[in-house]
PDB file of C-alpha atoms in Angstrom:
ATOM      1  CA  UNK A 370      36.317  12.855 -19.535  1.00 66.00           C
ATOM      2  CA  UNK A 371      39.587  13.881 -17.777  1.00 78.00           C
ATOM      3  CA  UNK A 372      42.719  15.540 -18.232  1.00 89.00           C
ATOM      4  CA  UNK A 373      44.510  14.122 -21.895  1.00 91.00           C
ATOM      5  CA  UNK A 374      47.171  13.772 -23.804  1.00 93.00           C
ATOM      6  CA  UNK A 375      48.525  12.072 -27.177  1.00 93.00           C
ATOM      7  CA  UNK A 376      51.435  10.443 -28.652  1.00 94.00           C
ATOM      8  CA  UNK A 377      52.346   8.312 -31.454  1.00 94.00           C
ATOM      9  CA  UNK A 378      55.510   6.958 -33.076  1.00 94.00           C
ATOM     10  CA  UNK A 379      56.322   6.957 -37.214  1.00 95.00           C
ATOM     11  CA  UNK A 380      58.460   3.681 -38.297  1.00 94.00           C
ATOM     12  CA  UNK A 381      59.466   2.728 -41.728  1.00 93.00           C
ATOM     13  CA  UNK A 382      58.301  -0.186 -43.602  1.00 90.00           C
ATOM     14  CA  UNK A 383      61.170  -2.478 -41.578  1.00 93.00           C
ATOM     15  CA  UNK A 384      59.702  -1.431 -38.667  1.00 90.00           C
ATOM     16  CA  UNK A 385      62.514   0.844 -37.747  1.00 94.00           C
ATOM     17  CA  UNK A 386      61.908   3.812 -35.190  1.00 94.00           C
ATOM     18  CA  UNK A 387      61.592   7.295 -37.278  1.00 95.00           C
ATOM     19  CA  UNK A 388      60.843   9.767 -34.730  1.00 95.00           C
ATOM     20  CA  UNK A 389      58.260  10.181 -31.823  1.00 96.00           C
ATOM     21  CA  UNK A 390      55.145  13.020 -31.164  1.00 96.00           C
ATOM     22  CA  UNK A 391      52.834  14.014 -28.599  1.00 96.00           C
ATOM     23  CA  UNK A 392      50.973  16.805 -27.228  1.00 95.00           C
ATOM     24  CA  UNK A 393      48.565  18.275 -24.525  1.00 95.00           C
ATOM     25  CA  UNK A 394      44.449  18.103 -25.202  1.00 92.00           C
ATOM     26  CA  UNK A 395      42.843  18.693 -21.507  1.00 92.00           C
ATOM     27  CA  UNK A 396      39.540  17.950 -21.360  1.00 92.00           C
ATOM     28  CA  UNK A 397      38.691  15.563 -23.146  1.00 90.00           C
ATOM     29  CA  UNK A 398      37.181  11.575 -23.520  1.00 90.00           C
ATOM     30  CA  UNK A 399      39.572   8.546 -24.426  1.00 89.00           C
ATOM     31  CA  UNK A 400      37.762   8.898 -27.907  1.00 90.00           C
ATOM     32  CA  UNK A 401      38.717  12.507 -28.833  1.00 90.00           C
ATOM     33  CA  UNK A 402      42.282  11.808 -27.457  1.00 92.00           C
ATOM     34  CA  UNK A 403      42.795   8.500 -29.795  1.00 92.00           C
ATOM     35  CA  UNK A 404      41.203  11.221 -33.037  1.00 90.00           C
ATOM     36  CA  UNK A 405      43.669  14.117 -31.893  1.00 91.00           C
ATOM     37  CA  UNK A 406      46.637  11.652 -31.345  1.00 93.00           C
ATOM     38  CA  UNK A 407      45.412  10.539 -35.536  1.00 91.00           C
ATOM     39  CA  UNK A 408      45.260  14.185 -36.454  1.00 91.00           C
ATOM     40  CA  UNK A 409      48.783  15.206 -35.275  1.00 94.00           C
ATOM     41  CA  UNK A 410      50.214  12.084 -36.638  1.00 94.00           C
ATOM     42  CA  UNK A 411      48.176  12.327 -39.925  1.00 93.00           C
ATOM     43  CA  UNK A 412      49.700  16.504 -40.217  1.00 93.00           C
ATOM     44  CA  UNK A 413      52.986  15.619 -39.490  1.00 95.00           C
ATOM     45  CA  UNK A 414      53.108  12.372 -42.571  1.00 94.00           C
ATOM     46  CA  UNK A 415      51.933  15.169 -44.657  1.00 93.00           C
ATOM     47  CA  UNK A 416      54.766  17.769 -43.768  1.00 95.00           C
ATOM     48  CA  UNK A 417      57.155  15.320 -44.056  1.00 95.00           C
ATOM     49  CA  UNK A 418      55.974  13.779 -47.752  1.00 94.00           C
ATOM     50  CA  UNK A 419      54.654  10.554 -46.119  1.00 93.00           C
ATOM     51  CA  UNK A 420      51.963   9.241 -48.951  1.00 88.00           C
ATOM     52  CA  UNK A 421      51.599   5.914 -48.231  1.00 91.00           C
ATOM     53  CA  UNK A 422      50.580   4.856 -44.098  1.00 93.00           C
ATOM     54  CA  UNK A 423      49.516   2.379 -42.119  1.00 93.00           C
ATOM     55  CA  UNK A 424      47.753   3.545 -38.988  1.00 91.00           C
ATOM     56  CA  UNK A 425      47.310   1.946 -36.490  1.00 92.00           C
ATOM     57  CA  UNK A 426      45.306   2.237 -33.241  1.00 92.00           C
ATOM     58  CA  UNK A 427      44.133   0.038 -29.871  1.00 91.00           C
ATOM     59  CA  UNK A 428      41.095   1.521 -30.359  1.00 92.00           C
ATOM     60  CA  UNK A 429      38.540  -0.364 -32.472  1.00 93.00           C
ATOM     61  CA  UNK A 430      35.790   2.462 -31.720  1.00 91.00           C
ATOM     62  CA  UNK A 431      38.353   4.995 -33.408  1.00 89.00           C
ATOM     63  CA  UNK A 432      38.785   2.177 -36.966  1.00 91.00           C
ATOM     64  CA  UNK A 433      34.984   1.580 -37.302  1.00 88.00           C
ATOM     65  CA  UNK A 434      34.312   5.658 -36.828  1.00 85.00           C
ATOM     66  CA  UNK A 435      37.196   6.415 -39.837  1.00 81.00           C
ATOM     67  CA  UNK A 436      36.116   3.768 -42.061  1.00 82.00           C
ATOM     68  CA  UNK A 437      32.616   4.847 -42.088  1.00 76.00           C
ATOM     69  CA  UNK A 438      31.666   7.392 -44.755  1.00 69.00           C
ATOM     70  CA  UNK A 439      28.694   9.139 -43.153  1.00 64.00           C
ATOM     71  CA  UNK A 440      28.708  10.370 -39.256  1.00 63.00           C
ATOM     72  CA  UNK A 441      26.831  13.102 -40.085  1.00 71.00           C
ATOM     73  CA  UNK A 442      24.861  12.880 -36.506  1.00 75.00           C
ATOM     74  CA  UNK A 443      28.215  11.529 -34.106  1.00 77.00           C
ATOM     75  CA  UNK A 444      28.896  14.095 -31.611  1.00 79.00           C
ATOM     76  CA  UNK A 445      32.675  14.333 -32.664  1.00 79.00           C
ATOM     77  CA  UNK A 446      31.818  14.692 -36.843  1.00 78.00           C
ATOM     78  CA  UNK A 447      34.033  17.543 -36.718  1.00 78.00           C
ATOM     79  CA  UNK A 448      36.979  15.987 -35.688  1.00 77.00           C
ATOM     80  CA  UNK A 449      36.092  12.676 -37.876  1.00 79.00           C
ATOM     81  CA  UNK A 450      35.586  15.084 -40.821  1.00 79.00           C
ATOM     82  CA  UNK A 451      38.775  16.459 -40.282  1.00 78.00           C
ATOM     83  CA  UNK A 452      40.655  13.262 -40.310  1.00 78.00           C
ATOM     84  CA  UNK A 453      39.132  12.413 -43.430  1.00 81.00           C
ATOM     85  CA  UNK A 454      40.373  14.990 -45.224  1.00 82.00           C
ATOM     86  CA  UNK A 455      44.005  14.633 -43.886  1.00 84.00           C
ATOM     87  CA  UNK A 456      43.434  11.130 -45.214  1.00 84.00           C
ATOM     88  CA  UNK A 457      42.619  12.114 -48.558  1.00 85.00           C
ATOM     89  CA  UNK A 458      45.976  13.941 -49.298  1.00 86.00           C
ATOM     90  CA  UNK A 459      47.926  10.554 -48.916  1.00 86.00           C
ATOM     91  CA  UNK A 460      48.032   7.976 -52.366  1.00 86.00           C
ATOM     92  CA  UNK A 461      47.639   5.066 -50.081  1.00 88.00           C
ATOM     93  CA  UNK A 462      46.879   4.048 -46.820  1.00 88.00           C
ATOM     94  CA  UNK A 463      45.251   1.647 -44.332  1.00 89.00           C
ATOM     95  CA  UNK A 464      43.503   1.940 -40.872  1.00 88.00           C
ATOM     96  CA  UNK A 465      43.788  -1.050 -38.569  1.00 90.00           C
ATOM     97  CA  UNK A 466      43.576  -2.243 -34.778  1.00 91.00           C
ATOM     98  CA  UNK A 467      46.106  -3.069 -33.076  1.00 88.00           C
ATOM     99  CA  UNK A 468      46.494  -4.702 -29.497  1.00 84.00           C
ATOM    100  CA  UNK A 469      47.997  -2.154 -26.718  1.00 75.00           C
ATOM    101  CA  UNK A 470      50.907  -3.998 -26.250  1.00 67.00           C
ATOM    102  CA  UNK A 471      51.599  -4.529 -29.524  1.00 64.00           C
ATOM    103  CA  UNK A 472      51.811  -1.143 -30.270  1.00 60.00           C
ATOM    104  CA  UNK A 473      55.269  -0.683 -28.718  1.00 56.00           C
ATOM    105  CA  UNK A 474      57.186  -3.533 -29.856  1.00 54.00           C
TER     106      UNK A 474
END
C-alpha cells in the first residue's frame, strides 16, 4: 500500500477523446486504486447518460474480480459490490484487459 491516485479517459465508439477524470485515494493497494479509478468512471457514464461501455483495464486481477458473481469473502467485497451495482444501471456493457500501453493510444 502507498499513497494513490486514479484516472481514466471516456472516448466514443471512433475512438475519439471525450473528456478526462481523476482523483486522490491515499492509502491504498494498486487493487483498490484500479476499483476506485472503475467507480468514478462508472458514476460519471451514468451522469452523463452513457448506457452502453466498454471498460477497460491493465489489470487482469480487477476483470476476473468484476466478472465473478460471488466475492462474498474478498477483503474489498464492498467496493466490488459497489461496482456491480453501478454496472447494473447501464443496458450494455463489457469488461476487458487491456495492455498498459495500449491504454493511451
Amino acid at each position: 500500500p502507498e499513497n494513490s491516485g486514479y484516472g481514466g479517459i471516456f472516448r466514443d465508439n471512433l475512438g475519439n477523446w471525450l473528456f478526462r477524470f481523476a482523483g486522490y485515494i491515499g492509502f491504498s493497494t494498486i487493487l483498490e486504486a484500479e476499483l476506485w479509478s472503475i467507480r468514478a468512471g462508472l458514476r460519471l457514464a451514468i451522469q452523463h447518460g452513457f448506457t452502453m461501455l466498454v471498460i477497460e483495464t491493465d489489470s487482469l486481477n480487477v476483470v476476473q474480480l468484476l466478472q465473478m458473481t460471488y466475492t462474498s469473502f474478498h477483503p474489498l467485497e464492498g467496493l466490488l459490490a459497489y461496482r456491480r451495482g453501478l454496472l447494473r444501471q447501464l443496458h450494455k456493457f463489457s469488461i476487458r484487459h487491456t495492455e498498459r500501453g495500449q491504454l493511451l493510444c
